[in-house]
Short mmCIF file of N, CA, C and O in Angstrom, two decimals:
data_model
loop_
_atom_site.label_atom_id
_atom_site.label_comp_id
_atom_site.label_asym_id
_atom_site.label_seq_id
_atom_site.Cartn_x
_atom_site.Cartn_y
_atom_site.Cartn_z
N MET A 11 9.20 49.38 -88.39
CA MET A 11 8.34 50.51 -88.75
C MET A 11 9.06 51.81 -88.39
O MET A 11 9.61 51.96 -87.31
N GLU A 12 9.05 52.73 -89.31
CA GLU A 12 9.75 54.00 -89.09
C GLU A 12 8.89 54.92 -88.24
O GLU A 12 7.71 55.11 -88.48
N LYS A 13 9.51 55.49 -87.21
CA LYS A 13 8.75 56.39 -86.33
C LYS A 13 8.57 57.75 -86.99
O LYS A 13 9.35 58.14 -87.85
N PRO A 14 7.53 58.47 -86.57
CA PRO A 14 7.33 59.83 -87.13
C PRO A 14 8.53 60.71 -86.82
O PRO A 14 9.25 60.48 -85.86
N LEU A 15 8.73 61.70 -87.63
CA LEU A 15 9.90 62.58 -87.54
C LEU A 15 9.99 63.24 -86.17
O LEU A 15 9.39 64.27 -85.92
N LEU A 16 10.72 62.60 -85.28
CA LEU A 16 11.05 63.16 -83.97
C LEU A 16 9.85 63.78 -83.26
O LEU A 16 9.95 64.82 -82.65
N GLU A 17 8.71 63.13 -83.37
CA GLU A 17 7.49 63.66 -82.76
C GLU A 17 7.69 63.91 -81.27
O GLU A 17 7.39 64.97 -80.76
N LYS A 18 8.24 62.92 -80.58
CA LYS A 18 8.44 63.05 -79.14
C LYS A 18 9.50 64.11 -78.82
O LYS A 18 9.32 64.94 -77.97
N GLU A 19 10.61 64.06 -79.58
CA GLU A 19 11.69 65.00 -79.31
C GLU A 19 11.28 66.44 -79.59
O GLU A 19 11.66 67.34 -78.88
N GLU A 20 10.49 66.67 -80.65
CA GLU A 20 10.08 68.03 -80.97
C GLU A 20 9.24 68.62 -79.85
O GLU A 20 9.32 69.80 -79.57
N LYS A 21 8.46 67.78 -79.19
CA LYS A 21 7.61 68.26 -78.10
C LYS A 21 8.46 68.86 -76.98
O LYS A 21 8.07 69.82 -76.34
N TYR A 22 9.64 68.28 -76.76
CA TYR A 22 10.51 68.72 -75.68
C TYR A 22 11.77 69.42 -76.20
O TYR A 22 12.72 69.59 -75.45
N MET A 23 11.78 69.80 -77.46
CA MET A 23 12.96 70.41 -78.06
C MET A 23 13.24 71.77 -77.43
O MET A 23 12.34 72.59 -77.30
N GLU A 24 14.47 71.97 -77.09
CA GLU A 24 14.89 73.24 -76.52
C GLU A 24 15.07 74.26 -77.65
O GLU A 24 15.53 73.92 -78.74
N THR A 25 14.69 75.50 -77.39
CA THR A 25 14.88 76.57 -78.36
C THR A 25 15.95 77.51 -77.84
O THR A 25 15.88 77.98 -76.71
N LYS A 26 16.93 77.75 -78.69
CA LYS A 26 18.03 78.65 -78.34
C LYS A 26 17.93 79.89 -79.22
O LYS A 26 17.35 79.86 -80.29
N LYS A 27 18.51 80.97 -78.73
CA LYS A 27 18.41 82.26 -79.41
C LYS A 27 19.50 82.44 -80.46
O LYS A 27 20.63 81.99 -80.29
N ALA A 28 19.13 83.12 -81.52
CA ALA A 28 20.07 83.57 -82.53
C ALA A 28 19.81 85.06 -82.74
O ALA A 28 18.66 85.49 -82.75
N LYS A 29 20.87 85.81 -82.86
CA LYS A 29 20.75 87.26 -83.03
C LYS A 29 21.66 87.72 -84.16
O LYS A 29 22.65 87.07 -84.47
N ILE A 30 21.32 88.85 -84.72
CA ILE A 30 22.14 89.45 -85.78
C ILE A 30 22.85 90.67 -85.21
O ILE A 30 22.22 91.54 -84.61
N THR A 31 24.16 90.71 -85.41
CA THR A 31 24.95 91.86 -85.00
C THR A 31 25.42 92.56 -86.27
O THR A 31 26.17 91.97 -87.06
N ARG A 32 24.97 93.78 -86.45
CA ARG A 32 25.31 94.54 -87.65
C ARG A 32 26.33 95.62 -87.32
O ARG A 32 26.21 96.30 -86.32
N SER A 33 27.31 95.76 -88.20
CA SER A 33 28.27 96.87 -88.08
C SER A 33 28.62 97.32 -89.50
O SER A 33 28.20 96.70 -90.47
N ASP A 34 29.41 98.38 -89.60
CA ASP A 34 29.77 98.89 -90.92
C ASP A 34 30.61 97.91 -91.73
O ASP A 34 30.47 97.84 -92.94
N ASP A 35 31.49 97.16 -91.04
CA ASP A 35 32.40 96.29 -91.79
C ASP A 35 31.94 94.84 -91.91
O ASP A 35 32.39 94.14 -92.82
N LYS A 36 31.04 94.37 -91.02
CA LYS A 36 30.57 92.99 -91.15
C LYS A 36 29.27 92.79 -90.38
O LYS A 36 28.93 93.54 -89.47
N THR A 37 28.55 91.74 -90.77
CA THR A 37 27.32 91.36 -90.10
C THR A 37 27.48 89.92 -89.64
O THR A 37 27.94 89.06 -90.39
N ILE A 38 27.12 89.68 -88.38
CA ILE A 38 27.35 88.37 -87.75
C ILE A 38 26.02 87.78 -87.29
O ILE A 38 25.20 88.48 -86.69
N LEU A 39 25.85 86.49 -87.55
CA LEU A 39 24.76 85.74 -86.97
C LEU A 39 25.33 85.07 -85.73
O LEU A 39 26.26 84.25 -85.82
N LEU A 40 24.80 85.44 -84.58
CA LEU A 40 25.29 84.92 -83.30
C LEU A 40 24.35 83.82 -82.81
O LEU A 40 23.16 84.06 -82.61
N LEU A 41 24.89 82.63 -82.65
CA LEU A 41 24.12 81.49 -82.15
C LEU A 41 24.47 81.33 -80.68
O LEU A 41 25.63 81.07 -80.33
N GLU A 42 23.48 81.51 -79.82
CA GLU A 42 23.73 81.49 -78.38
C GLU A 42 23.70 80.08 -77.82
O GLU A 42 22.67 79.43 -77.77
N LEU A 43 24.89 79.61 -77.44
CA LEU A 43 25.09 78.33 -76.78
C LEU A 43 25.95 78.58 -75.55
O LEU A 43 26.23 79.74 -75.22
N ASP A 44 26.39 77.52 -74.88
CA ASP A 44 27.32 77.72 -73.76
C ASP A 44 28.53 78.49 -74.25
O ASP A 44 29.03 79.40 -73.60
N GLU A 45 29.01 78.10 -75.43
CA GLU A 45 30.07 78.85 -76.12
C GLU A 45 29.43 79.42 -77.38
O GLU A 45 29.14 78.69 -78.32
N ASN A 46 29.16 80.73 -77.37
CA ASN A 46 28.47 81.34 -78.50
C ASN A 46 29.24 81.14 -79.80
O ASN A 46 30.47 81.18 -79.82
N LEU A 47 28.49 80.92 -80.87
CA LEU A 47 29.09 80.73 -82.18
C LEU A 47 28.77 81.93 -83.05
O LEU A 47 27.64 82.41 -83.06
N GLU A 48 29.77 82.40 -83.77
CA GLU A 48 29.59 83.54 -84.66
C GLU A 48 29.79 83.10 -86.10
O GLU A 48 30.80 82.48 -86.43
N ILE A 49 28.80 83.40 -86.92
CA ILE A 49 28.91 83.14 -88.35
C ILE A 49 28.84 84.49 -89.05
O ILE A 49 27.83 85.20 -88.96
N VAL A 50 29.93 84.87 -89.69
CA VAL A 50 29.99 86.16 -90.39
C VAL A 50 29.29 85.97 -91.73
O VAL A 50 29.77 85.25 -92.60
N VAL A 51 28.14 86.61 -91.87
CA VAL A 51 27.34 86.41 -93.08
C VAL A 51 27.79 87.30 -94.24
O VAL A 51 27.36 87.11 -95.37
N THR A 52 28.66 88.26 -93.97
CA THR A 52 29.15 89.15 -95.02
C THR A 52 30.50 88.70 -95.57
O THR A 52 31.12 89.43 -96.34
N GLU A 53 30.96 87.52 -95.17
CA GLU A 53 32.22 86.97 -95.67
C GLU A 53 31.98 85.57 -96.20
O GLU A 53 31.10 84.86 -95.71
N ASP A 54 32.78 85.17 -97.16
CA ASP A 54 32.73 83.81 -97.67
C ASP A 54 33.88 83.04 -97.02
O ASP A 54 35.00 83.06 -97.53
N ASN A 55 33.58 82.43 -95.88
CA ASN A 55 34.61 81.72 -95.13
C ASN A 55 34.11 80.32 -94.75
O ASN A 55 33.54 80.14 -93.68
N PRO A 56 34.31 79.34 -95.62
CA PRO A 56 33.82 77.99 -95.34
C PRO A 56 34.39 77.38 -94.06
O PRO A 56 33.72 76.60 -93.40
N ASN A 57 35.61 77.75 -93.71
CA ASN A 57 36.21 77.20 -92.48
C ASN A 57 35.46 77.67 -91.24
O ASN A 57 35.31 76.92 -90.28
N ASN A 58 34.98 78.92 -91.26
CA ASN A 58 34.19 79.44 -90.15
C ASN A 58 32.90 78.64 -89.99
O ASN A 58 32.51 78.26 -88.89
N ILE A 59 32.25 78.34 -91.10
CA ILE A 59 31.00 77.57 -91.10
C ILE A 59 31.29 76.15 -90.61
O ILE A 59 30.54 75.60 -89.79
N LYS A 60 32.36 75.56 -91.10
CA LYS A 60 32.73 74.19 -90.73
C LYS A 60 33.01 74.09 -89.23
O LYS A 60 32.54 73.18 -88.56
N THR A 61 33.74 75.04 -88.70
CA THR A 61 34.04 75.07 -87.27
C THR A 61 32.77 75.20 -86.45
O THR A 61 32.56 74.49 -85.46
N ALA A 62 31.89 76.10 -86.87
CA ALA A 62 30.62 76.31 -86.15
C ALA A 62 29.79 75.03 -86.19
O ALA A 62 29.23 74.61 -85.17
N PHE A 63 29.70 74.39 -87.34
CA PHE A 63 28.88 73.19 -87.46
C PHE A 63 29.45 72.05 -86.62
O PHE A 63 28.70 71.29 -86.00
N ASN A 64 30.78 71.93 -86.57
CA ASN A 64 31.39 70.90 -85.72
C ASN A 64 31.03 71.11 -84.25
O ASN A 64 30.75 70.16 -83.52
N LYS A 65 31.02 72.37 -83.81
CA LYS A 65 30.64 72.66 -82.43
C LYS A 65 29.15 72.39 -82.20
O LYS A 65 28.76 71.94 -81.13
N LEU A 66 28.34 72.63 -83.22
CA LEU A 66 26.91 72.33 -83.11
C LEU A 66 26.69 70.82 -82.97
O LEU A 66 25.82 70.40 -82.21
N ILE A 67 27.47 70.03 -83.67
CA ILE A 67 27.34 68.57 -83.56
C ILE A 67 27.65 68.12 -82.13
O ILE A 67 26.93 67.28 -81.58
N ILE A 68 28.65 68.70 -81.53
CA ILE A 68 28.99 68.36 -80.15
C ILE A 68 27.82 68.71 -79.22
O ILE A 68 27.46 67.93 -78.34
N GLU A 69 27.19 69.85 -79.46
CA GLU A 69 26.03 70.25 -78.65
C GLU A 69 24.83 69.34 -78.91
O GLU A 69 24.07 69.02 -78.00
N LEU A 70 24.66 68.91 -80.16
CA LEU A 70 23.54 68.03 -80.51
C LEU A 70 23.65 66.68 -79.81
O LEU A 70 22.64 66.04 -79.54
N LYS A 71 24.86 66.26 -79.52
CA LYS A 71 25.04 64.98 -78.82
C LYS A 71 24.39 65.01 -77.44
O LYS A 71 24.03 63.99 -76.89
N LYS A 72 24.19 66.21 -76.90
CA LYS A 72 23.56 66.37 -75.58
C LYS A 72 22.04 66.40 -75.67
O LYS A 72 21.36 66.27 -74.66
N GLY A 73 21.51 66.63 -76.86
CA GLY A 73 20.07 66.69 -77.05
C GLY A 73 19.70 67.61 -78.19
O GLY A 73 20.44 68.52 -78.55
N LEU A 74 18.52 67.38 -78.74
CA LEU A 74 18.06 68.14 -79.89
C LEU A 74 17.60 69.54 -79.47
O LEU A 74 16.96 69.71 -78.44
N PHE A 75 17.94 70.52 -80.28
CA PHE A 75 17.52 71.90 -80.05
C PHE A 75 17.37 72.58 -81.39
O PHE A 75 17.77 72.05 -82.42
N GLU A 76 16.77 73.74 -81.36
CA GLU A 76 16.63 74.55 -82.57
C GLU A 76 16.94 76.00 -82.23
O GLU A 76 16.95 76.38 -81.06
N PHE A 77 17.21 76.76 -83.26
CA PHE A 77 17.47 78.19 -83.08
C PHE A 77 16.27 78.99 -83.56
O PHE A 77 15.62 78.66 -84.54
N GLU A 78 16.03 80.08 -82.82
CA GLU A 78 14.98 81.02 -83.20
C GLU A 78 15.61 82.41 -83.28
O GLU A 78 16.28 82.85 -82.35
N LEU A 79 15.38 83.07 -84.39
CA LEU A 79 15.97 84.39 -84.61
C LEU A 79 15.22 85.45 -83.83
O LEU A 79 14.00 85.55 -83.91
N GLU A 80 15.96 86.22 -83.07
CA GLU A 80 15.42 87.38 -82.36
C GLU A 80 16.00 88.63 -83.00
O GLU A 80 17.14 89.00 -82.72
N ASP A 81 15.23 89.23 -83.89
CA ASP A 81 15.69 90.40 -84.61
C ASP A 81 14.47 91.18 -85.07
O ASP A 81 13.53 90.60 -85.61
N ASP A 82 14.48 92.48 -84.83
CA ASP A 82 13.30 93.27 -85.15
C ASP A 82 13.44 94.12 -86.42
O ASP A 82 12.52 94.85 -86.78
N LYS A 83 14.56 94.00 -87.11
CA LYS A 83 14.74 94.76 -88.35
C LYS A 83 14.28 93.91 -89.53
O LYS A 83 14.60 92.73 -89.62
N ASP A 84 13.54 94.53 -90.41
CA ASP A 84 13.08 93.84 -91.62
C ASP A 84 13.98 94.27 -92.78
O ASP A 84 13.63 95.16 -93.55
N ASP A 85 15.14 93.63 -92.85
CA ASP A 85 16.09 93.96 -93.90
C ASP A 85 16.63 92.69 -94.54
O ASP A 85 16.21 91.58 -94.21
N LEU A 86 17.56 92.86 -95.45
CA LEU A 86 18.13 91.73 -96.17
C LEU A 86 18.81 90.74 -95.22
O LEU A 86 18.67 89.52 -95.38
N TYR A 87 19.52 91.24 -94.23
CA TYR A 87 20.22 90.34 -93.30
C TYR A 87 19.23 89.52 -92.48
O TYR A 87 19.47 88.35 -92.20
N ASN A 88 18.12 90.10 -92.12
CA ASN A 88 17.09 89.36 -91.40
C ASN A 88 16.56 88.23 -92.27
O ASN A 88 16.41 87.09 -91.81
N ASN A 89 16.29 88.53 -93.54
CA ASN A 89 15.80 87.51 -94.47
C ASN A 89 16.82 86.40 -94.68
O ASN A 89 16.48 85.21 -94.66
N ILE A 90 18.07 86.78 -94.89
CA ILE A 90 19.14 85.79 -95.10
C ILE A 90 19.30 84.90 -93.87
O ILE A 90 19.36 83.68 -93.98
N CYS A 91 19.36 85.51 -92.70
CA CYS A 91 19.58 84.75 -91.47
C CYS A 91 18.37 83.87 -91.13
O CYS A 91 18.54 82.75 -90.63
N SER A 92 17.17 84.34 -91.42
CA SER A 92 15.97 83.52 -91.19
C SER A 92 16.02 82.26 -92.04
O SER A 92 15.76 81.16 -91.56
N GLU A 93 16.34 82.43 -93.32
CA GLU A 93 16.43 81.28 -94.22
C GLU A 93 17.58 80.35 -93.81
O GLU A 93 17.46 79.13 -93.85
N TYR A 94 18.69 80.95 -93.42
CA TYR A 94 19.84 80.16 -92.98
C TYR A 94 19.45 79.30 -91.77
O TYR A 94 19.77 78.11 -91.71
N LEU A 95 18.75 79.90 -90.81
CA LEU A 95 18.35 79.17 -89.60
C LEU A 95 17.33 78.08 -89.92
O LEU A 95 17.38 77.00 -89.31
N ASN A 96 16.42 78.33 -90.85
CA ASN A 96 15.48 77.29 -91.25
C ASN A 96 16.23 76.07 -91.78
O ASN A 96 15.94 74.93 -91.42
N GLN A 97 17.21 76.33 -92.65
CA GLN A 97 18.01 75.24 -93.21
C GLN A 97 18.85 74.57 -92.13
O GLN A 97 18.95 73.35 -92.07
N LEU A 98 19.46 75.37 -91.27
CA LEU A 98 20.29 74.83 -90.19
C LEU A 98 19.47 73.95 -89.25
O LEU A 98 19.90 72.85 -88.88
N ASN A 99 18.30 74.41 -88.86
CA ASN A 99 17.44 73.62 -87.97
C ASN A 99 17.07 72.28 -88.62
O ASN A 99 17.07 71.25 -87.94
N SER A 100 16.77 72.29 -89.91
CA SER A 100 16.47 71.04 -90.61
C SER A 100 17.69 70.11 -90.62
O SER A 100 17.57 68.90 -90.40
N GLU A 101 18.85 70.67 -90.90
CA GLU A 101 20.08 69.88 -90.91
C GLU A 101 20.38 69.30 -89.54
O GLU A 101 20.83 68.16 -89.42
N MET A 102 20.12 70.07 -88.50
CA MET A 102 20.40 69.58 -87.15
C MET A 102 19.49 68.41 -86.79
O MET A 102 19.92 67.48 -86.12
N ILE A 103 18.24 68.44 -87.24
CA ILE A 103 17.35 67.30 -86.99
C ILE A 103 17.90 66.06 -87.67
O ILE A 103 17.96 64.98 -87.08
N SER A 104 18.36 66.23 -88.90
CA SER A 104 18.91 65.11 -89.65
C SER A 104 20.17 64.56 -88.98
O SER A 104 20.33 63.34 -88.82
N VAL A 105 21.05 65.44 -88.56
CA VAL A 105 22.28 65.02 -87.88
C VAL A 105 21.95 64.35 -86.56
O VAL A 105 22.52 63.31 -86.21
N PHE A 106 21.00 64.91 -85.82
CA PHE A 106 20.60 64.31 -84.54
C PHE A 106 20.09 62.89 -84.74
O PHE A 106 20.44 61.98 -83.99
N GLU A 107 19.28 62.69 -85.77
CA GLU A 107 18.75 61.35 -86.07
C GLU A 107 19.88 60.38 -86.38
O GLU A 107 19.85 59.23 -85.96
N GLU A 108 20.89 60.85 -87.12
CA GLU A 108 22.03 59.98 -87.42
C GLU A 108 22.83 59.66 -86.16
O GLU A 108 23.25 58.53 -85.96
N LEU A 109 23.04 60.66 -85.32
CA LEU A 109 23.73 60.41 -84.06
C LEU A 109 22.97 59.39 -83.22
O LEU A 109 23.57 58.50 -82.60
N GLU A 110 21.66 59.52 -83.23
CA GLU A 110 20.81 58.59 -82.49
C GLU A 110 20.90 57.19 -83.08
O GLU A 110 21.05 56.21 -82.35
N ASP A 111 20.83 57.09 -84.41
CA ASP A 111 20.91 55.79 -85.10
C ASP A 111 22.23 55.07 -84.80
O ASP A 111 22.26 53.85 -84.65
N TYR A 112 23.32 55.82 -84.73
CA TYR A 112 24.63 55.24 -84.48
C TYR A 112 24.99 55.22 -82.99
O TYR A 112 26.14 54.96 -82.63
N GLU A 113 24.01 55.54 -82.15
CA GLU A 113 24.18 55.53 -80.69
C GLU A 113 25.36 56.39 -80.24
O GLU A 113 26.18 55.98 -79.42
N LEU A 114 25.42 57.60 -80.78
CA LEU A 114 26.50 58.52 -80.46
C LEU A 114 26.06 59.68 -79.56
O LEU A 114 26.81 60.63 -79.37
N LEU A 115 24.84 59.60 -79.02
CA LEU A 115 24.34 60.67 -78.17
C LEU A 115 24.91 60.55 -76.77
O LEU A 115 25.18 59.46 -76.28
N ASP A 116 25.07 61.68 -76.10
CA ASP A 116 25.54 61.74 -74.72
C ASP A 116 24.38 62.07 -73.80
O ASP A 116 24.43 63.04 -73.05
N LEU A 117 23.33 61.28 -73.86
CA LEU A 117 22.13 61.57 -73.10
C LEU A 117 22.12 60.90 -71.73
O LEU A 117 21.20 61.10 -70.96
N GLU A 118 23.14 60.10 -71.41
CA GLU A 118 23.19 59.38 -70.13
C GLU A 118 23.07 60.32 -68.95
O GLU A 118 22.33 60.07 -68.02
N GLU A 119 23.79 61.41 -69.00
CA GLU A 119 23.77 62.38 -67.91
C GLU A 119 22.37 62.93 -67.72
O GLU A 119 21.87 63.05 -66.61
N LYS A 120 21.70 63.25 -68.82
CA LYS A 120 20.34 63.79 -68.75
C LYS A 120 19.37 62.73 -68.23
O LYS A 120 18.52 63.01 -67.42
N VAL A 121 19.52 61.48 -68.68
CA VAL A 121 18.65 60.39 -68.23
C VAL A 121 18.83 60.16 -66.74
O VAL A 121 17.86 60.00 -66.01
N GLU A 122 20.08 60.16 -66.27
CA GLU A 122 20.33 59.98 -64.83
C GLU A 122 19.66 61.08 -64.03
O GLU A 122 19.05 60.83 -63.01
N LYS A 123 19.74 62.32 -64.51
CA LYS A 123 19.13 63.44 -63.81
C LYS A 123 17.62 63.26 -63.77
O LYS A 123 16.98 63.43 -62.74
N ASP A 124 17.02 62.88 -64.91
CA ASP A 124 15.58 62.65 -64.97
C ASP A 124 15.17 61.51 -64.06
O ASP A 124 14.15 61.58 -63.38
N ASP A 125 15.97 60.43 -64.01
CA ASP A 125 15.68 59.29 -63.13
C ASP A 125 15.72 59.71 -61.67
O ASP A 125 14.87 59.33 -60.88
N ASN A 126 16.70 60.51 -61.31
CA ASN A 126 16.82 60.97 -59.92
C ASN A 126 15.62 61.84 -59.54
O ASN A 126 15.13 61.76 -58.42
N GLU A 127 15.15 62.66 -60.45
CA GLU A 127 13.97 63.49 -60.17
C GLU A 127 12.75 62.61 -59.97
O GLU A 127 11.94 62.84 -59.09
N GLY A 128 12.62 61.55 -60.78
CA GLY A 128 11.50 60.63 -60.66
C GLY A 128 11.53 59.90 -59.33
O GLY A 128 10.51 59.72 -58.67
N GLU A 129 12.74 59.47 -58.90
CA GLU A 129 12.88 58.80 -57.62
C GLU A 129 12.49 59.72 -56.48
O GLU A 129 11.84 59.33 -55.53
N GLN A 130 12.87 61.02 -56.58
CA GLN A 130 12.53 61.99 -55.54
C GLN A 130 11.02 62.17 -55.46
O GLN A 130 10.46 62.25 -54.38
N GLU A 131 10.36 62.21 -56.61
CA GLU A 131 8.89 62.35 -56.62
C GLU A 131 8.24 61.14 -55.98
O GLU A 131 7.27 61.28 -55.23
N GLU A 132 8.77 59.94 -56.23
CA GLU A 132 8.22 58.73 -55.63
C GLU A 132 8.37 58.77 -54.11
O GLU A 132 7.46 58.42 -53.38
N GLU A 133 9.55 59.23 -53.65
CA GLU A 133 9.78 59.35 -52.21
C GLU A 133 8.81 60.35 -51.59
O GLU A 133 8.26 60.12 -50.52
N ASP A 134 8.59 61.48 -52.27
CA ASP A 134 7.67 62.49 -51.77
C ASP A 134 6.25 61.94 -51.67
O ASP A 134 5.52 62.25 -50.75
N ASP A 135 5.86 61.12 -52.68
CA ASP A 135 4.52 60.52 -52.67
C ASP A 135 4.34 59.58 -51.49
O ASP A 135 3.25 59.46 -50.93
N LEU A 136 5.41 58.87 -51.11
CA LEU A 136 5.33 57.93 -50.00
C LEU A 136 5.20 58.63 -48.65
O LEU A 136 4.66 58.07 -47.72
N LEU A 137 5.71 59.84 -48.56
CA LEU A 137 5.69 60.58 -47.29
C LEU A 137 4.38 61.17 -47.01
O LEU A 137 3.40 61.32 -47.11
#
C-alpha cells in the first residue's frame, strides 16, 4: 500500500530561507544552506543550475526541507522566484522520495541523536 505523500515528513519538514538580491547587472536567488547557493535568474546558465541542484541533493540526503521566499518587493523577480521555488520544492520532495526508496539517505546521524535524546528523557523520568 502506498503511503500518503510524505505526511509524516511534511509535519517535521525544515523550512529554509530564500532571498532575492537585486543589482543593476544581475539578480540572484540566494538559497540559504550551510553553504549558500546562488542562482542568477538574469542569466541563462544551465551549469549554474545543475551545480546548485547537485548540492541540494547532498543536503536532501540529510533530511527533507523546503525553501520559503523572504522578499517584500512585488515585482517580476519576486513572481519568477516564487514560481521557481514552488517548482523546486516539489522536485525536492520527489528526489527525497527516490533517495528514500533507494536507501540513499544519511539519516543515521539524526536517528542516533534522536535516540540519545530519548534515552536521556527515560533516565530523567527514572530519577
